[in-house]
Coordinates of N, CA and C in Angstrom, one line a residue:
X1 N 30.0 -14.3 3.9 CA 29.3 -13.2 3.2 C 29.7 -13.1 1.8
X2 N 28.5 -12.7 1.0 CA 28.8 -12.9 -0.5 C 29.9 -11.5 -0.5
X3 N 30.5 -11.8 -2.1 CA 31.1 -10.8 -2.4 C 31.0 -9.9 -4.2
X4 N 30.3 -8.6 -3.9 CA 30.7 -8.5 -5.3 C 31.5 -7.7 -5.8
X5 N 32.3 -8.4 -7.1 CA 33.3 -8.1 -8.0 C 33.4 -7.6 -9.3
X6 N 31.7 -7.0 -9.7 CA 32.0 -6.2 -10.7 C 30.4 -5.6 -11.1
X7 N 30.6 -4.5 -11.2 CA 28.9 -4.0 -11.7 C 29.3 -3.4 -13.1
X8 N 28.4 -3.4 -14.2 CA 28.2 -2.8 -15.1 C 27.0 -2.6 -15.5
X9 N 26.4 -1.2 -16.0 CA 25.9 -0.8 -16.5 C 25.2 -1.0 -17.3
X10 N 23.7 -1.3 -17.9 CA 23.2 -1.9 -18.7 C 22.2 -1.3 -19.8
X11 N 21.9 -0.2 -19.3 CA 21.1 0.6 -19.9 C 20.6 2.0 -19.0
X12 N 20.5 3.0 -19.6 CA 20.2 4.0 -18.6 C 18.9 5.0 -19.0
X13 N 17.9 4.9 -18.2 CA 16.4 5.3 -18.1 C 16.2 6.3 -17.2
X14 N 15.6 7.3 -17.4 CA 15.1 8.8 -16.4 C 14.1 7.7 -15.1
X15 N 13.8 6.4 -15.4 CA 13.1 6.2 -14.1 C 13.7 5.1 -13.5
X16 N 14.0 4.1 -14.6 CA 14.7 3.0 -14.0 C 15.8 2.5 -15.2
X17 N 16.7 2.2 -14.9 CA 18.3 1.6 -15.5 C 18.5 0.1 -14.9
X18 N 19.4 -0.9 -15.5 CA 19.7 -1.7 -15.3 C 21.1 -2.0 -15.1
X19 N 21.2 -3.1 -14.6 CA 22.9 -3.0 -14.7 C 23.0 -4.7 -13.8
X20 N 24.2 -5.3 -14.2 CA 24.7 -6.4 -14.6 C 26.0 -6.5 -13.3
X21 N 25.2 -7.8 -12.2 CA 26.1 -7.7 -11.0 C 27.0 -9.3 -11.0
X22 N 28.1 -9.4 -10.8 CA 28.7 -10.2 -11.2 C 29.5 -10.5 -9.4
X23 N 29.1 -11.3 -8.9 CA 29.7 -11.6 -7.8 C 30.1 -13.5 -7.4
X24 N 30.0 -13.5 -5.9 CA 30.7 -14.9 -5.2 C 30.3 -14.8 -3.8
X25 N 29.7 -16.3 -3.1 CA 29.7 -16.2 -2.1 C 30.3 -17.2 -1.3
X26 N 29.8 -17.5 -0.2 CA 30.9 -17.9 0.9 C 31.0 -19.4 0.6
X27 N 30.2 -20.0 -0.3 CA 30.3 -21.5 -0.7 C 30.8 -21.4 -2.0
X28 N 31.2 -20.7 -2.7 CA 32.4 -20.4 -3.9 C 31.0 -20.9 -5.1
X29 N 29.9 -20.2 -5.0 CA 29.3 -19.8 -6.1 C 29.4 -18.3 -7.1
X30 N 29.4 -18.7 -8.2 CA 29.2 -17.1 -8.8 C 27.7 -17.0 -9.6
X31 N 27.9 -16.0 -9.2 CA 26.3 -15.4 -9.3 C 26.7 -14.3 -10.9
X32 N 26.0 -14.7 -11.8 CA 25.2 -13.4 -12.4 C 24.2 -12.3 -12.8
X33 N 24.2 -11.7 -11.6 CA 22.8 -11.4 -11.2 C 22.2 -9.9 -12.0
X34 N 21.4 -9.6 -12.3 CA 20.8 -8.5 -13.0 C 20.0 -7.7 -12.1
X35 N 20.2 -6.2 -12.1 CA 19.5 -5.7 -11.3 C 18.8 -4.2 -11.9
X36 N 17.7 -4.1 -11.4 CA 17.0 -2.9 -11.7 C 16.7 -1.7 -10.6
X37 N 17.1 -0.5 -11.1 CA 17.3 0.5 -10.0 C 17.0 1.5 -10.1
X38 N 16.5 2.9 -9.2 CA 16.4 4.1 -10.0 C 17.7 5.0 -9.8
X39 N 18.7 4.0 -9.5 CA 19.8 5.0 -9.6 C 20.4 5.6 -10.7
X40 N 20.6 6.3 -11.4 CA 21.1 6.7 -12.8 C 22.5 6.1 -13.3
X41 N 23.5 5.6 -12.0 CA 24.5 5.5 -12.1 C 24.8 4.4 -11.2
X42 N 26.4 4.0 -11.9 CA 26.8 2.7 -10.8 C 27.2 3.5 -9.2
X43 N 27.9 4.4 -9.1 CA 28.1 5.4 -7.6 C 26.8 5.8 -6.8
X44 N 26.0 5.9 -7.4 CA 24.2 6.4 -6.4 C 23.5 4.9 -6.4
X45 N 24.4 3.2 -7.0 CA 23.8 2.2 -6.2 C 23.9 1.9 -5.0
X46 N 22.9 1.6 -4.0 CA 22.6 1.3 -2.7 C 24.2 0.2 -2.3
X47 N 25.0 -0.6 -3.6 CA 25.5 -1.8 -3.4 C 26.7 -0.6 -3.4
X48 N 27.1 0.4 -3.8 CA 28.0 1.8 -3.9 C 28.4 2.0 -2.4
X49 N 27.3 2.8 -2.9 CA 26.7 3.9 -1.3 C 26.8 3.1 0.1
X50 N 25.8 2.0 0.2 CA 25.6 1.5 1.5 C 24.5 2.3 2.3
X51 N 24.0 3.0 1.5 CA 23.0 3.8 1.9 C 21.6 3.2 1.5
X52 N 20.6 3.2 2.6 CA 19.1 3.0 1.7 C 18.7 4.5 1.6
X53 N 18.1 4.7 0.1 CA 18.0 6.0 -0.2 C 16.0 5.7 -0.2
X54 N 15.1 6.8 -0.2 CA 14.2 7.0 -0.3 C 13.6 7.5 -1.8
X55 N 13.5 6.5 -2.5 CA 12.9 6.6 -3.6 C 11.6 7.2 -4.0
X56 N 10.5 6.2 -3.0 CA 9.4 6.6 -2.9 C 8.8 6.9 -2.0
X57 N 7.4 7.2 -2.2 CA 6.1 7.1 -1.2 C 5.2 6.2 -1.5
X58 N 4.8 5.7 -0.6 CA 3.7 4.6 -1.1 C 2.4 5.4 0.4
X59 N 1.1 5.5 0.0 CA 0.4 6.5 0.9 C -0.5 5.3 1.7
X60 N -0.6 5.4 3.0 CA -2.3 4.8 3.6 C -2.5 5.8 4.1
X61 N -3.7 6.3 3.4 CA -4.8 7.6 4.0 C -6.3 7.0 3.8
X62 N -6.7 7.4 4.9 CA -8.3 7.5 5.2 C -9.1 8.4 4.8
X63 N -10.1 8.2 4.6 CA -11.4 9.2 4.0 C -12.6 9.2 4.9
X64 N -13.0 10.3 4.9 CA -14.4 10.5 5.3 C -14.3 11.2 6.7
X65 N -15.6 11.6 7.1 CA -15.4 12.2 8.9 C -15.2 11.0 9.8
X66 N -15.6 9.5 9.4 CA -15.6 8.7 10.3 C -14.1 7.2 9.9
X67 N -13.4 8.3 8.9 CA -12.1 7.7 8.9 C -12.8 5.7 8.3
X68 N -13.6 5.6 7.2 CA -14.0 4.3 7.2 C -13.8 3.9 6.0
X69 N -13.4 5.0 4.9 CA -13.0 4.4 3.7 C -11.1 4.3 3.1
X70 N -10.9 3.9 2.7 CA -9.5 3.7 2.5 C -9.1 4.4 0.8
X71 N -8.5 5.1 0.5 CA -8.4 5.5 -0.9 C -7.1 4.9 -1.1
X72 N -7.8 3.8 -2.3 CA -6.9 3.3 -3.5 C -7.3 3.9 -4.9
X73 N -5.9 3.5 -5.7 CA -6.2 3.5 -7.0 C -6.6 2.3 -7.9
X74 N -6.9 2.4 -8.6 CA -6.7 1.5 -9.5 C -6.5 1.5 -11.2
X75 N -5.4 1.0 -11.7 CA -4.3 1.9 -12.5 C -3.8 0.4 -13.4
X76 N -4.3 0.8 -15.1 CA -3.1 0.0 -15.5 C -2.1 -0.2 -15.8
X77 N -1.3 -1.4 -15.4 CA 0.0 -1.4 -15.6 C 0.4 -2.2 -16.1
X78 N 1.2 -2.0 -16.9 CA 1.9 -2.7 -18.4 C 2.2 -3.9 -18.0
X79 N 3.3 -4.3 -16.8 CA 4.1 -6.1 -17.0 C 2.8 -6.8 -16.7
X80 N 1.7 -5.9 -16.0 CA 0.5 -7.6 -15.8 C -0.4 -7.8 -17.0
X81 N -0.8 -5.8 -17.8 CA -1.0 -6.3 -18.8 C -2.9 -6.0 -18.6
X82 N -3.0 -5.4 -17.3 CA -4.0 -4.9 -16.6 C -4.5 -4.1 -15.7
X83 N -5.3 -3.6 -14.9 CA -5.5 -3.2 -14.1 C -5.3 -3.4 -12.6
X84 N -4.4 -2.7 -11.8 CA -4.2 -3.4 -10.4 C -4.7 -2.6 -9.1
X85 N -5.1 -3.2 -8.4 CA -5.6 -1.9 -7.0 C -4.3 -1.8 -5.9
X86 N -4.2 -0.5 -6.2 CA -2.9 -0.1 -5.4 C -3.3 0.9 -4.2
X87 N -2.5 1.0 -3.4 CA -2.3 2.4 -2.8 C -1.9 3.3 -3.3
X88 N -2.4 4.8 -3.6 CA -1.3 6.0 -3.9 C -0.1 6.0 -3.9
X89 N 0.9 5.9 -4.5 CA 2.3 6.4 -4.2 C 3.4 6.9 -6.0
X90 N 4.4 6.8 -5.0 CA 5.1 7.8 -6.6 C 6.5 8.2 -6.1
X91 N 7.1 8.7 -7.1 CA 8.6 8.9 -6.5 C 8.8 9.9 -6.5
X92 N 9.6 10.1 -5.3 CA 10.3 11.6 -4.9 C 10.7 12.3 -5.6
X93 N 11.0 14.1 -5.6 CA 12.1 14.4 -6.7 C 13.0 14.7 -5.5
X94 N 14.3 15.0 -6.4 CA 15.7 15.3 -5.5 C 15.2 16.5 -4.8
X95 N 15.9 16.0 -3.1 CA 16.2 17.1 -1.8 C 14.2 16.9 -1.3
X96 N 13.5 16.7 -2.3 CA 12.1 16.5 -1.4 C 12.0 16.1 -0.2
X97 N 11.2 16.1 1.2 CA 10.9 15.8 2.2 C 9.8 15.0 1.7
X98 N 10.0 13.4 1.9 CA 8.8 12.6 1.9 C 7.5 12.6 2.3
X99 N 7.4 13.2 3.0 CA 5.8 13.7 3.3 C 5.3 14.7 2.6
X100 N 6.3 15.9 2.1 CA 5.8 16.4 1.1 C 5.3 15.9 -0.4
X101 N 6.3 15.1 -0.6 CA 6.3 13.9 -1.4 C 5.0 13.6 -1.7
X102 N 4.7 12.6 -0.8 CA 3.5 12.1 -0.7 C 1.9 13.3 -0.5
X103 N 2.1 14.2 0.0 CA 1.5 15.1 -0.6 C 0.8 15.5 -2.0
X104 N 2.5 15.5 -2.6 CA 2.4 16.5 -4.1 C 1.8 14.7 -4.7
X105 N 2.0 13.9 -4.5 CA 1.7 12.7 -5.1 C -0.1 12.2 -4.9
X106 N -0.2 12.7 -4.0 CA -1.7 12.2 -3.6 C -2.5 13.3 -4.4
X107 N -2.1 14.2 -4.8 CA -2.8 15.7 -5.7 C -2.6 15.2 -6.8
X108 N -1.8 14.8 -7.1 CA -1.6 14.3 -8.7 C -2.1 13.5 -9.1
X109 N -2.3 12.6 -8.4 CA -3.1 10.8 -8.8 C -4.4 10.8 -8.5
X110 N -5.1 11.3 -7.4 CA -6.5 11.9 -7.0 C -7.5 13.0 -6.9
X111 N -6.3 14.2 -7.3 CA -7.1 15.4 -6.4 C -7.4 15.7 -5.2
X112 N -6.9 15.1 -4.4 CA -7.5 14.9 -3.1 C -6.6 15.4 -2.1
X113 N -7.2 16.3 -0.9 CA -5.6 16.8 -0.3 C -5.5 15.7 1.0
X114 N -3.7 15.6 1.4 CA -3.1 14.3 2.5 C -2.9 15.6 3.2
X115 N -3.2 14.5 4.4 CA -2.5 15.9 5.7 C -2.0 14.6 6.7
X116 N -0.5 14.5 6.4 CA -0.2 13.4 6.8 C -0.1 13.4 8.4
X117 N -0.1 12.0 8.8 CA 0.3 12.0 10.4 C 2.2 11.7 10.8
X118 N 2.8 11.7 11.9 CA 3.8 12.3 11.7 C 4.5 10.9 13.0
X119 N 4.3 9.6 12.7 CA 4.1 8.8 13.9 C 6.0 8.9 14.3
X120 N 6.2 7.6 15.2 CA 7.6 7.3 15.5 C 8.2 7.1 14.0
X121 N 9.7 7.5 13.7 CA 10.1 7.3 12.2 C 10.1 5.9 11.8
X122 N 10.1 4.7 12.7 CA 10.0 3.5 12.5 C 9.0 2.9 11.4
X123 N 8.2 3.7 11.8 CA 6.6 3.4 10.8 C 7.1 4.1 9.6
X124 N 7.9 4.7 8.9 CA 8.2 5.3 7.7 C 8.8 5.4 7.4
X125 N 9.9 4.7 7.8 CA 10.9 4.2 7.4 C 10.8 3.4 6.1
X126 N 12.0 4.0 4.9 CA 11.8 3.6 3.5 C 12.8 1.9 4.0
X127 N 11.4 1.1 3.0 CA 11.6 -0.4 3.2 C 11.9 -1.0 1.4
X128 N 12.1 -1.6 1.5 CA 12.4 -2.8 -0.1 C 11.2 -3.0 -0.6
X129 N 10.8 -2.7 -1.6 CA 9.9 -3.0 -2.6 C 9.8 -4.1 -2.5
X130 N 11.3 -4.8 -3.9 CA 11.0 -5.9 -4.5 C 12.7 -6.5 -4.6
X131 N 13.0 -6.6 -3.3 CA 14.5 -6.6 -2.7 C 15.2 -7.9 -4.2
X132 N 14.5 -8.6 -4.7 CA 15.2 -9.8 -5.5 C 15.2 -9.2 -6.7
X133 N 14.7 -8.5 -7.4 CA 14.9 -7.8 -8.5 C 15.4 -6.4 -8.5
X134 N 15.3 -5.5 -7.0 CA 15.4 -4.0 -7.4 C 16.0 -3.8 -5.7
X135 N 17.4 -2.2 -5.6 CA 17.2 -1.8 -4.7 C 16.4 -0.6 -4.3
X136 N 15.2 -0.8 -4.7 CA 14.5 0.6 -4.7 C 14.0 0.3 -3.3
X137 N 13.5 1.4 -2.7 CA 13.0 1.6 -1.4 C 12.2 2.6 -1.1
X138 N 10.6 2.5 -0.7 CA 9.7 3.2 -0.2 C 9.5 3.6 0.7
X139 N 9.0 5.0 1.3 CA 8.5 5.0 2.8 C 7.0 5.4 2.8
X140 N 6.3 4.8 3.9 CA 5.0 4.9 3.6 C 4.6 5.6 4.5
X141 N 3.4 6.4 3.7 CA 3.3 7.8 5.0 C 2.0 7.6 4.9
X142 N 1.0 7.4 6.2 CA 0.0 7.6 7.0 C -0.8 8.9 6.8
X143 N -1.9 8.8 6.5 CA -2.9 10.4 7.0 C -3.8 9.9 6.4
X144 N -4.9 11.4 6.4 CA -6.2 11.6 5.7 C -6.5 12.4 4.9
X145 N -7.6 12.0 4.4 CA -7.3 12.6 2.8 C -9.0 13.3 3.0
X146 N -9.0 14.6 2.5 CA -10.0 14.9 1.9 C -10.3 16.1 0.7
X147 N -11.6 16.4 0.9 CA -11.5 16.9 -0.8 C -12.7 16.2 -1.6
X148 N -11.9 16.8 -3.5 CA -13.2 15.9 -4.3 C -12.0 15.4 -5.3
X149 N -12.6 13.9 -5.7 CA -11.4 13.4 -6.4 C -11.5 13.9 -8.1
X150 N -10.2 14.2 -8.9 CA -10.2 15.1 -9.9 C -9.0 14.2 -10.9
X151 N -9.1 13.6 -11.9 CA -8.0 13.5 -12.8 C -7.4 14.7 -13.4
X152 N -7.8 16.2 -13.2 CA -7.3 17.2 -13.6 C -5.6 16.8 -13.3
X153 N -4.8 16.6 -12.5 CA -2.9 16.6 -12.0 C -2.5 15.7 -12.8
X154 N -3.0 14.7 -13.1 CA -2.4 13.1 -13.7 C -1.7 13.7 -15.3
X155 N -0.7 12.7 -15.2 CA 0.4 12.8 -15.9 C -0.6 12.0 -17.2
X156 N -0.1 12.1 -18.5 CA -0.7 11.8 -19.7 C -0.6 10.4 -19.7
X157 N 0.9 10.0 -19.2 CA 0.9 8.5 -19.5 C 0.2 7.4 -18.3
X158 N -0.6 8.0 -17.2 CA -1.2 7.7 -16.4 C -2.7 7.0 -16.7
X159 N -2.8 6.3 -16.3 CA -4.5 5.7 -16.3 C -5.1 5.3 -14.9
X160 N -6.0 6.0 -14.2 CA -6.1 5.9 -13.2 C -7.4 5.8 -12.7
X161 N -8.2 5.4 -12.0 CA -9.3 5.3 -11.2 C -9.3 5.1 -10.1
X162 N -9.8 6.4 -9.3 CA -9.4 6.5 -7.8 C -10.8 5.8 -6.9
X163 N -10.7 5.0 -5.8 CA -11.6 3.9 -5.4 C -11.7 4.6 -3.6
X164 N -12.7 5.2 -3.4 CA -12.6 5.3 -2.0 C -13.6 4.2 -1.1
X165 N -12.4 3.2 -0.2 CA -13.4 1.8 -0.2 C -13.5 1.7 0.8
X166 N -14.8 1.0 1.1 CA -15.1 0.7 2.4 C -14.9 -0.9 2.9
X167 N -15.5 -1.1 4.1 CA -14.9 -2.4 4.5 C -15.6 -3.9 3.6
X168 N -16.6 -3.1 3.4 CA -17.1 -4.3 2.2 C -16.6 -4.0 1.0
X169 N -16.5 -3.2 0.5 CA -15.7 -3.4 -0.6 C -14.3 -3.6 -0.8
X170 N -13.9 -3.5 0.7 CA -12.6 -3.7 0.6 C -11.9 -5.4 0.8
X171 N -13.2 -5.8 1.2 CA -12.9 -7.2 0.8 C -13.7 -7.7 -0.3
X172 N -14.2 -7.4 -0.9 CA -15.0 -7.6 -2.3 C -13.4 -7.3 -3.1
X173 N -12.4 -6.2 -3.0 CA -11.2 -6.3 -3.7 C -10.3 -7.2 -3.5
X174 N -10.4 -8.0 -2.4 CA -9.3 -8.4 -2.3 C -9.4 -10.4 -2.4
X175 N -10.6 -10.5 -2.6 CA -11.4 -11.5 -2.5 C -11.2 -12.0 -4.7
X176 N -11.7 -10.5 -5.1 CA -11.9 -10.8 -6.7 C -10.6 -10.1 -7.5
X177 N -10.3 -9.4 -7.0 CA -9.6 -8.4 -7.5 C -8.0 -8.3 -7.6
X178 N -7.1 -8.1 -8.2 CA -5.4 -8.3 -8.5 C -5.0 -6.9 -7.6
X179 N -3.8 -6.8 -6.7 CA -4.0 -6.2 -5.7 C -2.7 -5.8 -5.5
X180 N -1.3 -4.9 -5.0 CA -0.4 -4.7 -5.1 C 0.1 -5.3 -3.6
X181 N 1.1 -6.1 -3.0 CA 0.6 -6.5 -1.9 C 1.0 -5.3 -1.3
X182 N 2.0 -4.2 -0.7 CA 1.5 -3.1 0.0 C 0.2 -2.7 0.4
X183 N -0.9 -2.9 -0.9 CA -1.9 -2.0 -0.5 C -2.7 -3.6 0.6
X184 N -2.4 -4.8 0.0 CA -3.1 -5.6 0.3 C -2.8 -5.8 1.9
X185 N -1.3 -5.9 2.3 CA -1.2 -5.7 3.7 C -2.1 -5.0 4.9
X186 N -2.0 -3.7 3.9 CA -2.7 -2.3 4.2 C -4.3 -3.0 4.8
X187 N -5.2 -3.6 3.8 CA -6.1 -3.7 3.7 C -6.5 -4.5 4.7
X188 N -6.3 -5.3 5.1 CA -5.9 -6.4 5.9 C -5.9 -5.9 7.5
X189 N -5.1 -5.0 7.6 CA -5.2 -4.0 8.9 C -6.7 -3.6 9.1
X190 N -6.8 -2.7 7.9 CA -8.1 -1.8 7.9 C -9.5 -2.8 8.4
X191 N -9.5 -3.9 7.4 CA -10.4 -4.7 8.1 C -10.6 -4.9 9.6
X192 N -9.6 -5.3 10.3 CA -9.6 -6.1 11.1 C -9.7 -4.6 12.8
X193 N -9.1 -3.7 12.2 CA -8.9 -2.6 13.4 C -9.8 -1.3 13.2
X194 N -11.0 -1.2 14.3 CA -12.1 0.1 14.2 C -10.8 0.9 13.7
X195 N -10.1 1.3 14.0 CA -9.2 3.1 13.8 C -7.8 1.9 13.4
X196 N -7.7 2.1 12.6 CA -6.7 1.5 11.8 C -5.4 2.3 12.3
X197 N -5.4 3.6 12.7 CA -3.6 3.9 12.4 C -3.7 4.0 14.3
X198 N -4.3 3.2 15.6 CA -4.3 3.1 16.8 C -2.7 2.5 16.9
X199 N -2.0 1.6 16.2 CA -0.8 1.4 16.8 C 0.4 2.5 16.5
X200 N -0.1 3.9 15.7 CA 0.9 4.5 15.4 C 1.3 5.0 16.8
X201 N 0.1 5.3 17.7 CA 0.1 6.3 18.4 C 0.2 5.4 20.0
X202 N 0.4 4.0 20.4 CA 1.3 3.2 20.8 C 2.5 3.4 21.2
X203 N 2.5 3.7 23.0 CA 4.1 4.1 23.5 C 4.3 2.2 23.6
X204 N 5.8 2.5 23.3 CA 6.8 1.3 23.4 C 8.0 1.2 23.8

């Protein structure tokens, strides 16, 4: 098992900080590895703690009475330098309950109200993003969304355009379109299953 032997701090950011991991593993390599996190501090890293902490939400919610369209965003973002089609999500604040989370998050980026589903915790259980660069970790929360969509909540440094898609367009996105793979996973399902969230509700 590797081992590490020294973290330092690299810079510190209200969303994300960096910091500088200096370890060895079981074949007597050393590693200088760089990492990005939203922990503020070296004690609230996951490599600290030993905890996976819930950073975010990342949403799959349904639209419509016949549950057929899927609400994405689509949002530019700086490292591609573009516009990408994502699923809704956003990050917690401290002591939040993630489903509320994802709530206050779906109002903010859309207008639109989530009335989440509440499956086995397995299904929402916060997972790794981008485990080789970052310990951040998402939980993705299931429901349906309705309403009228509104840029009124959006944060100023936000750019956003909310896409409620259907199965043709939802491969017309994914076919031409730059795509977050969460949402693309997501999509992928939607295609292929009439009622997309049938395995939440799946005894095992």
């Amino acid at each position: 098992m590797a081992v590490i032997d020294k973290i330092t701090q690299l810079t510190k950011n209200h969303f994300l900080s960096m910091y500088a991991v200096e370890g060895h593993n079981s074949k007597g390599h050393h590693s200088d590895y760089r990492v990005a996190s939203r922990a503020q501090d070296i004690d609230h890293l996951m490599i600290t703690t030993g905890k996976i902490h819930t950073d975010g939400v990342i949403i799959y919610a349904l639209y419509g009475e016949k549950h057929d369209r899927v609400v994405l965003i689509r949002q530019f973002r700086y490292p591609a330098g573009t516009y990408i089609y994502e699923l809704p999500a956003g990050l917690t604040e401290e002591g939040e309950d993630f489903h509320d989370g994802a709530v206050r998050e779906m109002h903010e980026e859309t207008g639109l109200n989530l009335h989440p589903l509440h499956p086995d915790p397995m299904y929402e259980a916060p997972r790794f993003t981008t485990i080789g660069m970052t310990d951040e970790a998402c939980a993705i929360v299931y429901g349906y969304a309705d309403g009228k969509i509104s840029d009124r909540f959006e944060e100023p440094a936000e750019e956003i355009s909310v896409v409620l898609a259907d199965r043709d367009e939802c491969r017309r996105i994914l076919k031409e379109e730059p795509v977050a793979l969460n949402a693309a996973y997501c999509l992928y399902h939607f295609l292929e299953d009439e009622e997309p969230f049938r395995f939440l509700h799946t005894d095992h």
